[in-house]
mmCIF file of C-alpha atoms in Angstrom:
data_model
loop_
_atom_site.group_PDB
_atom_site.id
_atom_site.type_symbol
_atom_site.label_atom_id
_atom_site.label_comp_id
_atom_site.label_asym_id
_atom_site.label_seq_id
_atom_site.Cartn_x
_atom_site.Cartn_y
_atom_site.Cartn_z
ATOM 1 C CA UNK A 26 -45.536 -71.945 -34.543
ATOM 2 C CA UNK A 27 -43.611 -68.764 -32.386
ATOM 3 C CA UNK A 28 -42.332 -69.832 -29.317
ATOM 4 C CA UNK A 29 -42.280 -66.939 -26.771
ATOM 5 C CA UNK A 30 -40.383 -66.745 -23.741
ATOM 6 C CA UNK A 31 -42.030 -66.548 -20.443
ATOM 7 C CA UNK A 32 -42.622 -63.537 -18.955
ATOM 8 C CA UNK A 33 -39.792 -63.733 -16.102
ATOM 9 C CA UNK A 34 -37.221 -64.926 -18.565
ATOM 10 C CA UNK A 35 -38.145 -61.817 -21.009
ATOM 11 C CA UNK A 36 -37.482 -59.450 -18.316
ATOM 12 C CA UNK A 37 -34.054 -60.763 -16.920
ATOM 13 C CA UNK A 38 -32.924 -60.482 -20.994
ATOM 14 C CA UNK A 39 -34.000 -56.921 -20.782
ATOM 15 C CA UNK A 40 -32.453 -55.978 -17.237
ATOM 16 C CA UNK A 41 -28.706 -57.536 -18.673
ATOM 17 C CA UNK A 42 -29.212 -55.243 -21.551
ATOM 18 C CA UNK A 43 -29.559 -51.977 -20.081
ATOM 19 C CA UNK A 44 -27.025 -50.143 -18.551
ATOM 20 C CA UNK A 45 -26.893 -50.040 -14.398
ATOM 21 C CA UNK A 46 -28.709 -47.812 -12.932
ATOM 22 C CA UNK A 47 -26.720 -44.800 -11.191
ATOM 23 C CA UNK A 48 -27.311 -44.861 -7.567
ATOM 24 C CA UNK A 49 -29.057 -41.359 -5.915
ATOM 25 C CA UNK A 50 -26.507 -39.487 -3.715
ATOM 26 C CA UNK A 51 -27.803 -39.703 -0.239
ATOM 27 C CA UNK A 52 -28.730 -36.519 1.527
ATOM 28 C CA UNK A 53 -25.045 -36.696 3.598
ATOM 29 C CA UNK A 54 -23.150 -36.929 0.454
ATOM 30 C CA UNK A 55 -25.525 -34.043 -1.056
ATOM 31 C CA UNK A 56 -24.934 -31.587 2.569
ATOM 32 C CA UNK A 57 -21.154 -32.264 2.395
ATOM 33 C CA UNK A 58 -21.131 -31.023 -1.192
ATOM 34 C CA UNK A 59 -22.744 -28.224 -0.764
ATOM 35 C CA UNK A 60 -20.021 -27.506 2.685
ATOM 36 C CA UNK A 61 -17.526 -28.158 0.333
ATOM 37 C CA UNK A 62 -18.652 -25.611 -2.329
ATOM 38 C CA UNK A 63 -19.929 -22.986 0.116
ATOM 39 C CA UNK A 64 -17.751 -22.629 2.742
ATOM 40 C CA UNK A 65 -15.067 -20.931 1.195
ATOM 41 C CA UNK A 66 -17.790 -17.843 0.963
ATOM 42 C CA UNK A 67 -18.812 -17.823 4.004
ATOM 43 C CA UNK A 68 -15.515 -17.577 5.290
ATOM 44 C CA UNK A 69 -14.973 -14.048 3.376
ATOM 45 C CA UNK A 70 -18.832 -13.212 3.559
ATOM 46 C CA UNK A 71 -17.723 -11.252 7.317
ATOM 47 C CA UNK A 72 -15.068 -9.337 5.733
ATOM 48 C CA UNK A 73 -17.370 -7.713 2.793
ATOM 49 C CA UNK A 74 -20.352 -7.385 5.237
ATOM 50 C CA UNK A 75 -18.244 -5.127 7.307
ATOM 51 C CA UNK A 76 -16.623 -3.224 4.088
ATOM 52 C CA UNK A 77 -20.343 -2.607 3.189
ATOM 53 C CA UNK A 78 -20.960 -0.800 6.517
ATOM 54 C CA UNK A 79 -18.308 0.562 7.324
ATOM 55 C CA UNK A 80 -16.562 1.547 3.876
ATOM 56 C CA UNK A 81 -19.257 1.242 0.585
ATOM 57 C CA UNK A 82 -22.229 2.558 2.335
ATOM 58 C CA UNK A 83 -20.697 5.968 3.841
ATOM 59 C CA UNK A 84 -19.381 6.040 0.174
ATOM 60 C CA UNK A 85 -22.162 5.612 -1.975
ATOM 61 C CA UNK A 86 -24.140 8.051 0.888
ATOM 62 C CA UNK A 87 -21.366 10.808 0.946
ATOM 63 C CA UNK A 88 -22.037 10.797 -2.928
ATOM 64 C CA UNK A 89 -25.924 11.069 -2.067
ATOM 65 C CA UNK A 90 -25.002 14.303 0.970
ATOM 66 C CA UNK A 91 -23.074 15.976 -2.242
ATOM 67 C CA UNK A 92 -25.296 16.927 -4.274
ATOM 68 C CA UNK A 93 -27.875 17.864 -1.684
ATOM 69 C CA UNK A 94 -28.134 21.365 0.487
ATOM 70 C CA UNK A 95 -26.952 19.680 3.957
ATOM 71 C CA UNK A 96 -26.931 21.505 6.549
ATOM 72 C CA UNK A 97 -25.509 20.450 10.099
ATOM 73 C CA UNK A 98 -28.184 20.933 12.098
ATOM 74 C CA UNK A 99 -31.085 21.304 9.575
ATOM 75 C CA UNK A 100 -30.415 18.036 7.468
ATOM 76 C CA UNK A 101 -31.293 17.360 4.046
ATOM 77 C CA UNK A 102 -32.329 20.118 1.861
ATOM 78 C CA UNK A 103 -32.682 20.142 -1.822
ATOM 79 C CA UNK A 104 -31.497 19.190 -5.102
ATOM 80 C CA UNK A 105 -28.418 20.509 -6.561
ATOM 81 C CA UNK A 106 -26.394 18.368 -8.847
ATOM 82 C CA UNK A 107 -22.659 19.368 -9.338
ATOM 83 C CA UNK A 108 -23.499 22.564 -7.453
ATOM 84 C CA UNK A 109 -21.737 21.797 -4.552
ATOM 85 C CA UNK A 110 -18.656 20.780 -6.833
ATOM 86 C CA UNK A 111 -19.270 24.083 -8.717
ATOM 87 C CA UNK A 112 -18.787 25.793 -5.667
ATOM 88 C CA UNK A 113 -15.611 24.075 -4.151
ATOM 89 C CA UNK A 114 -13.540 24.113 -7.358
ATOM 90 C CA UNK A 115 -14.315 28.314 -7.401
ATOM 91 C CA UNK A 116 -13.336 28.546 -3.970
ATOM 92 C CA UNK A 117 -9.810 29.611 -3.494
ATOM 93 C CA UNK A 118 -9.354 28.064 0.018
ATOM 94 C CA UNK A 119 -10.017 24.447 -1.453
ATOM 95 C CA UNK A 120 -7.165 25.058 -3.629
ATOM 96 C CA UNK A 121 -4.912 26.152 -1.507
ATOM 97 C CA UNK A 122 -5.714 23.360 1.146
ATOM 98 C CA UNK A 123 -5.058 21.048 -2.328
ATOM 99 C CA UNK A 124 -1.406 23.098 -2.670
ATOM 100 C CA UNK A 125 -0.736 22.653 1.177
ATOM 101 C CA UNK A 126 -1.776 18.944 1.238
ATOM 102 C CA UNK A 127 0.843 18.316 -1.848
ATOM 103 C CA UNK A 128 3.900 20.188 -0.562
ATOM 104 C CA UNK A 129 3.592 18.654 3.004
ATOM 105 C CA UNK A 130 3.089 15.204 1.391
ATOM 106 C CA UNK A 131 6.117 15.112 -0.781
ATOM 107 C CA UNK A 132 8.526 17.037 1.857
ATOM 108 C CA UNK A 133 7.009 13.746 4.101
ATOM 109 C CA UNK A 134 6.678 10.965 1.751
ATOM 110 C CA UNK A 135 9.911 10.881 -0.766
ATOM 111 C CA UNK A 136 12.136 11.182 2.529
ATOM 112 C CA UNK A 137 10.459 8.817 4.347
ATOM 113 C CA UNK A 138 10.521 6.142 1.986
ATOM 114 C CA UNK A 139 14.102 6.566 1.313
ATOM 115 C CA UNK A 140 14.716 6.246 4.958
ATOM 116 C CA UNK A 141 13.024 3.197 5.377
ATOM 117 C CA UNK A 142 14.854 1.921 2.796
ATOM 118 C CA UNK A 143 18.367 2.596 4.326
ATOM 119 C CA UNK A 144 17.097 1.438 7.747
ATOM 120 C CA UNK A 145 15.360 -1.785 6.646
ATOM 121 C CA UNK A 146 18.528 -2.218 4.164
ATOM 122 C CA UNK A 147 20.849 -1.910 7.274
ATOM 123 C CA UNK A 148 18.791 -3.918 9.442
ATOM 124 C CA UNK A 149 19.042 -6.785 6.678
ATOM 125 C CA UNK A 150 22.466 -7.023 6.883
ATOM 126 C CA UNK A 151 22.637 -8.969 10.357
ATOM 127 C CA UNK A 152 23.165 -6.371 13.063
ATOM 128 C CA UNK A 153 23.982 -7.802 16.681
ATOM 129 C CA UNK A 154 20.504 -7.754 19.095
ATOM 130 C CA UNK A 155 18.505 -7.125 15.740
ATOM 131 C CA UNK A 156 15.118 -8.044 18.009
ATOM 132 C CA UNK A 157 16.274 -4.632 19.783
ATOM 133 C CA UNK A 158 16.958 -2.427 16.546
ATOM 134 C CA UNK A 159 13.412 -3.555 15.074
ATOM 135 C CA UNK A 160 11.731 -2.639 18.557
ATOM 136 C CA UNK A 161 13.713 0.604 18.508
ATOM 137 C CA UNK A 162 12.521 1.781 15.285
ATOM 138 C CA UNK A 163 8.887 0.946 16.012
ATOM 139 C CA UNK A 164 8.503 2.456 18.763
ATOM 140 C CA UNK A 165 7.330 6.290 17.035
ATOM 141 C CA UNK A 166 4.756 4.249 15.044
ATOM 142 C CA UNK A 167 3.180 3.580 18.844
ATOM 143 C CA UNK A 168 3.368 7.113 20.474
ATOM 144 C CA UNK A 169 -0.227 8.474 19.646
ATOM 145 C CA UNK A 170 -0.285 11.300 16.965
ATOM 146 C CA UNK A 171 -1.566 13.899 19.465
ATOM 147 C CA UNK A 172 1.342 13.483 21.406
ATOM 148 C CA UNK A 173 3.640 13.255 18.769
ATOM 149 C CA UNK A 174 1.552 16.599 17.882
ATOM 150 C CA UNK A 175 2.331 18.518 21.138
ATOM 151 C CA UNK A 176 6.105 17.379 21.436
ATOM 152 C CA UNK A 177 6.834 18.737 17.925
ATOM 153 C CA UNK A 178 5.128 21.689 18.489
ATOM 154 C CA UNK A 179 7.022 22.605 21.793
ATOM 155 C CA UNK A 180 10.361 21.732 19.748
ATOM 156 C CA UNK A 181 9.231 23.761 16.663
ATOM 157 C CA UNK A 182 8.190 27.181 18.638
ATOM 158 C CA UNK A 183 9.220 29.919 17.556
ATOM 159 C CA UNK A 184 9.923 31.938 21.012
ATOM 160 C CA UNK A 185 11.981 29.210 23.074
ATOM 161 C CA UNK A 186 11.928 25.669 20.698
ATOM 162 C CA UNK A 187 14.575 23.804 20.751
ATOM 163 C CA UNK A 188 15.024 24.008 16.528
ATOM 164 C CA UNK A 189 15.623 27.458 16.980
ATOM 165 C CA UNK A 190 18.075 27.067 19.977
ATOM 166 C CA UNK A 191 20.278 24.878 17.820
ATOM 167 C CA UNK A 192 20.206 26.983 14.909
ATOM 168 C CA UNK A 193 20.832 29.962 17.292
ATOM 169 C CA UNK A 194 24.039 28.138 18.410
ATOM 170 C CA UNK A 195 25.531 28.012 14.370
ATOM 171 C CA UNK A 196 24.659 31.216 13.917
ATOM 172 C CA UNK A 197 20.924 31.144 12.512
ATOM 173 C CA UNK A 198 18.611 33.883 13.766
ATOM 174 C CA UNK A 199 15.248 32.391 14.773
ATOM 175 C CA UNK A 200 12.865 30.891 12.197
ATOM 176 C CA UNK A 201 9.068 31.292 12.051
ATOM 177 C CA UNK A 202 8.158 27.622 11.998
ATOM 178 C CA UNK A 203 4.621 28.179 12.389
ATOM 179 C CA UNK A 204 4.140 31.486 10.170
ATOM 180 C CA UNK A 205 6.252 30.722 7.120
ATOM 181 C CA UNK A 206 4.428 28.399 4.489
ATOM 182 C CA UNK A 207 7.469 26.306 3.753
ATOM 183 C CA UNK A 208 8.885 26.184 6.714
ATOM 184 C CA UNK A 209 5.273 25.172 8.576
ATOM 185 C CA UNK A 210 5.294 22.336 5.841
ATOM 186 C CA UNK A 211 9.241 21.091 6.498
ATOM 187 C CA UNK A 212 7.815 21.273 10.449
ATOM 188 C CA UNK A 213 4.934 18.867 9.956
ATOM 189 C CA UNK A 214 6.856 16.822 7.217
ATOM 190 C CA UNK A 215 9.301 15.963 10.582
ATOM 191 C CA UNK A 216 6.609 14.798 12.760
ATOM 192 C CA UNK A 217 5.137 12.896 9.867
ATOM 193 C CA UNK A 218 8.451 11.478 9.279
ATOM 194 C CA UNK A 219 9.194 10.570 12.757
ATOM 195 C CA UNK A 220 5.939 8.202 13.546
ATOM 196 C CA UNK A 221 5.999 6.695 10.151
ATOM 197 C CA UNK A 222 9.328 6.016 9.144
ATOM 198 C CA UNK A 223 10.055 2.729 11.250
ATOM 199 C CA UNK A 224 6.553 1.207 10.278
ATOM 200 C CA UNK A 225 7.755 1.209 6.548
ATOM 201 C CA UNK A 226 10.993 0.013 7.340
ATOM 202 C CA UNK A 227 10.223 -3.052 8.996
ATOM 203 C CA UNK A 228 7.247 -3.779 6.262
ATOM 204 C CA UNK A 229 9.836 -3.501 3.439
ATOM 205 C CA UNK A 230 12.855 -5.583 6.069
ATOM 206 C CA UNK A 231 10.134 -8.734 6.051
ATOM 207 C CA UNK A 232 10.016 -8.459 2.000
ATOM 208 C CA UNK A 233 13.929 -8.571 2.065
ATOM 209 C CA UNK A 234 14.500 -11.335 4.495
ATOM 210 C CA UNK A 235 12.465 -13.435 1.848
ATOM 211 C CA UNK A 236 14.778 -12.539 -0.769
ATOM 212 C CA UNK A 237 17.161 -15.676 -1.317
ATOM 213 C CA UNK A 238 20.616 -15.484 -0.666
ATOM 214 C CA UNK A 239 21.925 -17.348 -3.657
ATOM 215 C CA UNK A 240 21.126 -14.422 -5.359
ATOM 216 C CA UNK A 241 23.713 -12.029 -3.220
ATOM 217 C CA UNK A 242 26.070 -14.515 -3.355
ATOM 218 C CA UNK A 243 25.911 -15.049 -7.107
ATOM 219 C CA UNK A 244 26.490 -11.542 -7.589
ATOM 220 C CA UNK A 245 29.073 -11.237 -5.233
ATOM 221 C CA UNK A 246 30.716 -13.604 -7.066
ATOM 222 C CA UNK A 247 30.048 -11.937 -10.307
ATOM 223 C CA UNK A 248 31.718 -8.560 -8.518
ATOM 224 C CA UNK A 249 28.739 -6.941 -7.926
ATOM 225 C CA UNK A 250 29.315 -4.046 -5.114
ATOM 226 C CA UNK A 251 26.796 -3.354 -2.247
ATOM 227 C CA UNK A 252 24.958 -0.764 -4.488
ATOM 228 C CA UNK A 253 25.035 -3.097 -7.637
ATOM 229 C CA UNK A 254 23.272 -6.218 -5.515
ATOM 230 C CA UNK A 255 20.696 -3.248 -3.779
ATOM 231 C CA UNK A 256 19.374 -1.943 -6.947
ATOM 232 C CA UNK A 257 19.641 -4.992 -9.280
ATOM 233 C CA UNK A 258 18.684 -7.911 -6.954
ATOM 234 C CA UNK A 259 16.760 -5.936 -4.224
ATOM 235 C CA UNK A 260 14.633 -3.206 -5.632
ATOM 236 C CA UNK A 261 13.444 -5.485 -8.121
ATOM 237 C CA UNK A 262 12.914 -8.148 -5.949
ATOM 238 C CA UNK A 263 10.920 -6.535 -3.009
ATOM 239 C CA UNK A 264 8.580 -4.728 -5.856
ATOM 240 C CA UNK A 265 5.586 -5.338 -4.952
ATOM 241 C CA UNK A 266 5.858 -4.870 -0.869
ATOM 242 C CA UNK A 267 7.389 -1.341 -2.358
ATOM 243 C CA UNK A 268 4.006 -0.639 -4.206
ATOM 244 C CA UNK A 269 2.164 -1.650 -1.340
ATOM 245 C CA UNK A 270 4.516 1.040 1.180
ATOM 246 C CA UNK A 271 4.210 3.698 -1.528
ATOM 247 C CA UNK A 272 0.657 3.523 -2.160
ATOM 248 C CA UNK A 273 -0.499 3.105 1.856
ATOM 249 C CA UNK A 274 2.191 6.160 2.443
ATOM 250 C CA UNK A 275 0.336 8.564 -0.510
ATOM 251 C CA UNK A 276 -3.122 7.623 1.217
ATOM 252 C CA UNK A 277 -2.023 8.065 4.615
ATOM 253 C CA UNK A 278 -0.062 11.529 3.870
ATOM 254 C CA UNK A 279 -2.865 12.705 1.373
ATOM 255 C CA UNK A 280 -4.933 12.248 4.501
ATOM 256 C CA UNK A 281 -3.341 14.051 7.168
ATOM 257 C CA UNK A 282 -5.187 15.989 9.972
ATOM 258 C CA UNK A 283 -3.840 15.338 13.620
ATOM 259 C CA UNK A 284 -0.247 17.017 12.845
ATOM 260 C CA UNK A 285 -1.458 19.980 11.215
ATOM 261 C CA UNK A 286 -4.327 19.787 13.412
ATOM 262 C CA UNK A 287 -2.597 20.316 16.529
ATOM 263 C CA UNK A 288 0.616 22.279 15.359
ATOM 264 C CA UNK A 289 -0.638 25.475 16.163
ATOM 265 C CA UNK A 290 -3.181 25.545 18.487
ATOM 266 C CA UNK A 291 -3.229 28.977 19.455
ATOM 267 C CA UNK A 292 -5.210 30.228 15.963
ATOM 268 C CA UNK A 293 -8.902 30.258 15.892
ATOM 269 C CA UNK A 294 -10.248 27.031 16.000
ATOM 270 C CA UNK A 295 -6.914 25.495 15.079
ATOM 271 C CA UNK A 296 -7.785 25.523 11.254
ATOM 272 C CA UNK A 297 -4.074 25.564 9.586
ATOM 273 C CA UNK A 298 -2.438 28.799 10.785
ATOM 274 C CA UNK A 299 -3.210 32.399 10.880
ATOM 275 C CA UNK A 300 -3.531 32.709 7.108
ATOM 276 C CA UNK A 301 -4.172 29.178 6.511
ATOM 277 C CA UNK A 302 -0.725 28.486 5.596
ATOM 278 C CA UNK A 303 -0.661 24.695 7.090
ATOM 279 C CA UNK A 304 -4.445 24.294 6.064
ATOM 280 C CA UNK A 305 -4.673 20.828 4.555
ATOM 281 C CA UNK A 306 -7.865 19.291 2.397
ATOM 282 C CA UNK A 307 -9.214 17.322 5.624
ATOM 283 C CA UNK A 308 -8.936 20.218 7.781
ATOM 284 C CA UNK A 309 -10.282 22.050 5.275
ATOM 285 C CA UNK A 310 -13.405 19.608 5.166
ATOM 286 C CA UNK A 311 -13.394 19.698 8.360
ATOM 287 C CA UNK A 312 -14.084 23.595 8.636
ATOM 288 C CA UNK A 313 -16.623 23.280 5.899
ATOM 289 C CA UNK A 314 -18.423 20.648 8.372
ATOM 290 C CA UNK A 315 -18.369 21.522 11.423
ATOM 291 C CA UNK A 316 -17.519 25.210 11.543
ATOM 292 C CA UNK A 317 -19.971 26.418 8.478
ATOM 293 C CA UNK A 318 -22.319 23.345 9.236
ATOM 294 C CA UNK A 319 -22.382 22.604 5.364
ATOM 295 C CA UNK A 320 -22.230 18.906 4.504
ATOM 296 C CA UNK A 321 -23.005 19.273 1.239
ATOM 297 C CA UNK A 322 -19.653 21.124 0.103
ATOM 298 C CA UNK A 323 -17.978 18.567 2.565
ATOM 299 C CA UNK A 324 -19.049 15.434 0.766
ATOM 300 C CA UNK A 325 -17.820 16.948 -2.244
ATOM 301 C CA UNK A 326 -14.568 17.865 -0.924
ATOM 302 C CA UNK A 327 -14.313 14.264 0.156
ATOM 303 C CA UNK A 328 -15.499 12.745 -2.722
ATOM 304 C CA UNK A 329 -12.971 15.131 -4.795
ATOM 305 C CA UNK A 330 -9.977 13.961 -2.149
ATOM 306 C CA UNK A 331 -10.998 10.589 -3.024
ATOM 307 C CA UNK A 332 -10.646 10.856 -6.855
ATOM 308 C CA UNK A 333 -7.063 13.008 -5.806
ATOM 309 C CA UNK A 334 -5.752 9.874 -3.710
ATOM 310 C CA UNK A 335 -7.100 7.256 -6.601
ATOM 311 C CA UNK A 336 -5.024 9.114 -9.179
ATOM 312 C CA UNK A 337 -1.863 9.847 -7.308
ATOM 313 C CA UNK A 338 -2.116 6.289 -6.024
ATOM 314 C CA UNK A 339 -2.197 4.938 -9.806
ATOM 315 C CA UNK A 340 0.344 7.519 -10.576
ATOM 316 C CA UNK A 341 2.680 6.006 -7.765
ATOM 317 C CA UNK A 342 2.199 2.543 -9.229
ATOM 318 C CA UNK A 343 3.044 3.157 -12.706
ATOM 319 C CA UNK A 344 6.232 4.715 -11.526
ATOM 320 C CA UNK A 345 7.088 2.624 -9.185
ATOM 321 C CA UNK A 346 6.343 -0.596 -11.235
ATOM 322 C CA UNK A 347 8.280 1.000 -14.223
ATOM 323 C CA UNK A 348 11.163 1.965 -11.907
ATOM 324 C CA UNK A 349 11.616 -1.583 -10.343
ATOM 325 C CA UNK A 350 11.429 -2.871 -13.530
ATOM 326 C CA UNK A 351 13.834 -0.613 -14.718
ATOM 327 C CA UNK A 352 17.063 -2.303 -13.215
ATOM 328 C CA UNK A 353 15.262 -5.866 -13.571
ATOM 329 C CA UNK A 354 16.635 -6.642 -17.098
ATOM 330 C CA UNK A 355 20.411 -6.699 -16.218
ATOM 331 C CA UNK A 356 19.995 -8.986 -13.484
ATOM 332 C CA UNK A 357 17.872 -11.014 -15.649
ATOM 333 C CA UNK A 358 20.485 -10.824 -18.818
ATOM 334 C CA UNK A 359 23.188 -11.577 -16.304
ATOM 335 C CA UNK A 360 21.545 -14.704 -14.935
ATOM 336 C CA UNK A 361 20.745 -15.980 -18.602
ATOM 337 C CA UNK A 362 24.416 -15.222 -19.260
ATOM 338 C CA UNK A 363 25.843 -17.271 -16.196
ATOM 339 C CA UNK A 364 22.904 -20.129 -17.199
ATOM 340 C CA UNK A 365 23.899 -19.866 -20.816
ATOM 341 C CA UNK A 366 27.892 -20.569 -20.126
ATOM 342 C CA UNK A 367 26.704 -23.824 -18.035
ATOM 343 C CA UNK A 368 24.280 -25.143 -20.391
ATOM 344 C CA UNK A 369 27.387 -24.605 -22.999
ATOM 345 C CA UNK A 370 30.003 -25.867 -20.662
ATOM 346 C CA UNK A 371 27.610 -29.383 -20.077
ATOM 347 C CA UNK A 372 27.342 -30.160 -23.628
ATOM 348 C CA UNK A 373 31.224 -29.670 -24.471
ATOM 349 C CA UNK A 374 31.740 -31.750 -21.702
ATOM 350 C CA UNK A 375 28.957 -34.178 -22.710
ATOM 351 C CA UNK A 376 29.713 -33.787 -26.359
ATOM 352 C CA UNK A 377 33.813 -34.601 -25.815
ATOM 353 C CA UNK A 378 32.438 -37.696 -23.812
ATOM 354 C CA UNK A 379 30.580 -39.137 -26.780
ATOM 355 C CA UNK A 380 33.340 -38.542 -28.826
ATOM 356 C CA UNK A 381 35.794 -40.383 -26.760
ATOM 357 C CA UNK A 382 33.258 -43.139 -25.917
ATOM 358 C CA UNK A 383 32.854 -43.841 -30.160
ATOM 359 C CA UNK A 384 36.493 -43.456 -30.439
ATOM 360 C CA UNK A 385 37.222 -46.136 -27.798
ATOM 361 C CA UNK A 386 34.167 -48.418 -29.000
ATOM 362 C CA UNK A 387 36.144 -47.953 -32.809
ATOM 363 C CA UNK A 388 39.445 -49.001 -31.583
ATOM 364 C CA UNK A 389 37.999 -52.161 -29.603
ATOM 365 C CA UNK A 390 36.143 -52.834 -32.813
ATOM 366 C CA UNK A 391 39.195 -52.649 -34.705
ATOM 367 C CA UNK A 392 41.065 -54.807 -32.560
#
């Protein structure tokens, strides 16, 4: 005879043999999951909606005006491909708006980041009223660039300007500052100079006031001079706030417009000079746009600006990465050296401790 159990006692033996049941989240715990994982993208969702306005979409639609027939007032007109491109690389004012742009940016970007070196270097090394130093050498970076413009335009003329009045007074006959090619570019290369100069220097002063003093010290110990500590513990240490001023200076100077724009305002339409001399790219585009009224071969000149900046910028980084890097290595051996003498010096000590400490333990043992 098979004895079965009852029903209720069969199903409390099968509820103590299978696992407990995981409880459902509730719909709070659910909504403060999803918070948790979703937040962090809305918090950065404003900043790429506003790059898509205001910086991929004029992009991707100067790329669309550049290989169309755009006219100014007429609008879209048809089909051309690389036409437009065609056309600006065989034009010889592009290139020498490309030769113009080069020359003023390296007369205004080498100097001006050596400068701000010097200055923020100086500033670092604990002036008295340093809150009225930094304030001093900001304030160019606020004058606005069209008076900046007109001031160094009235200082630079070539009848009565005060550059030629000092040179007159050490013997210099007057220079044709806005006439002569080079000397138009060493003119605008100044004012460039002038508003920009500070701004860098007080960007790369924040990167050194993070640098830690042990590290001076250290060195000083070591005998490391002033120029020994700058380029070994400084440069190498304040590399990437350096890549960040070099590449923001090559956009910005690659850019330029209001200087040359306003330098000479007496030629027609205030293009770059008589014969073009000061002519940059943007001004250049700027001609093409609003002068000719064709924004086709505008688009392309900006697109082929943009591809100029990209590789000068990754140009600038290489270099700069390889030259910060360059003076890295001795500081590093040096510190491995110092660290490699104490790690040495601890176990002689610790070593000449054991062996007294088994020498005295042998003797008591003896005894």
């Amino acid at each position: 005879m098979t004895l079965t159990a009852p029903p209720k006692e069969r199903r409390d033996a099968a509820s103590a043999k299978q696992p407990d049941a995981v409880p459902r989240p509730s719909w709070r715990h659910r909504l403060s999951r999803f918070d948790q994982n979703a937040s962090p993208y809305a918090y950065v969702a404003p900043f790429f909606l506003l790059f898509g306005i205001v910086g991929l979409f004029p992009l991707i639609y100067t790329v669309y005006v550049a290989v169309h027939e755009w006219d100014l007032l007429k609008g879209e007109g048809d089909f051309v491909g690389v036409g437009n491109f065609v056309e600006i690389l065989g034009d010889a004012m592009f290139w020498n708006s490309i030769f113009n742009t080069l020359s003023i940016f390296l007369l205004s970007a080498i100097p001006q980041l050596a400068v701000a070196l010097l200055v923020a270097y100086l500033l670092d090394r604990g002036l008295r009223a340093p809150t009225i130093w930094r304030m001093s050498v900001l304030i160019p970076f606020v004058v606005t660039p069209v008076a900046v413009a007109i001031i160094f335009s009235s200082i630079f003329n070539e009848a009565d300007g005060l550059a030629n009045n000092l040179l007159n007074l050490i013997g210099i006959v007057d220079q044709e500052w806005k006439h002569d090619t080079f000397l138009s570019h060493i003119a605008i290369a100044v004012m460039v100079n002038f508003r920009w100069t500070g701004y860098n220097a007080l960007i790369l002063l924040a990167a050194m006031q993070a640098v830690p003093r042990d590290l001076y010290e250290s060195a000083a110990i070591d005998g490391a001079g002033p120029a020994r500590r700058f380029f070994s513990i400084t440069i190498p240490t304040i590399r990437p706030t350096l890549i960040f001023v070099i590449i923001t200076a090559t956009i910005g100077g690659l850019q330029i417009f209001a200087e040359p724009r306003l330098f000479d305002v007496s030629t027609a339409g205030g293009i770059g000079g008589s014969d073009r001399q000061f002519q940059t790219t943007v001004l250049f585009l700027w001609e093409l746009a609003f002068f000719r009224r064709n924004l086709g071969e505008a688009s392309a000149v900006a697109i082929l600006l943009f591809l100029l900046i990209v590789g000068i910028g990754v140009i600038n980084f290489l270099l700069s990465r390889r030259i910060a890097t360059g003076s890295a290595p001795k500081a590093d051996r040096a510190a491995r050296r110092r660290a490699r003498i104490a790690t040495d010096a601890r176990n002689t000590a610790s070593s000449a401790g054991t062996a007294t400490d088994a020498r005295t333990a042998s003797q008591e043992k003896t005894r």
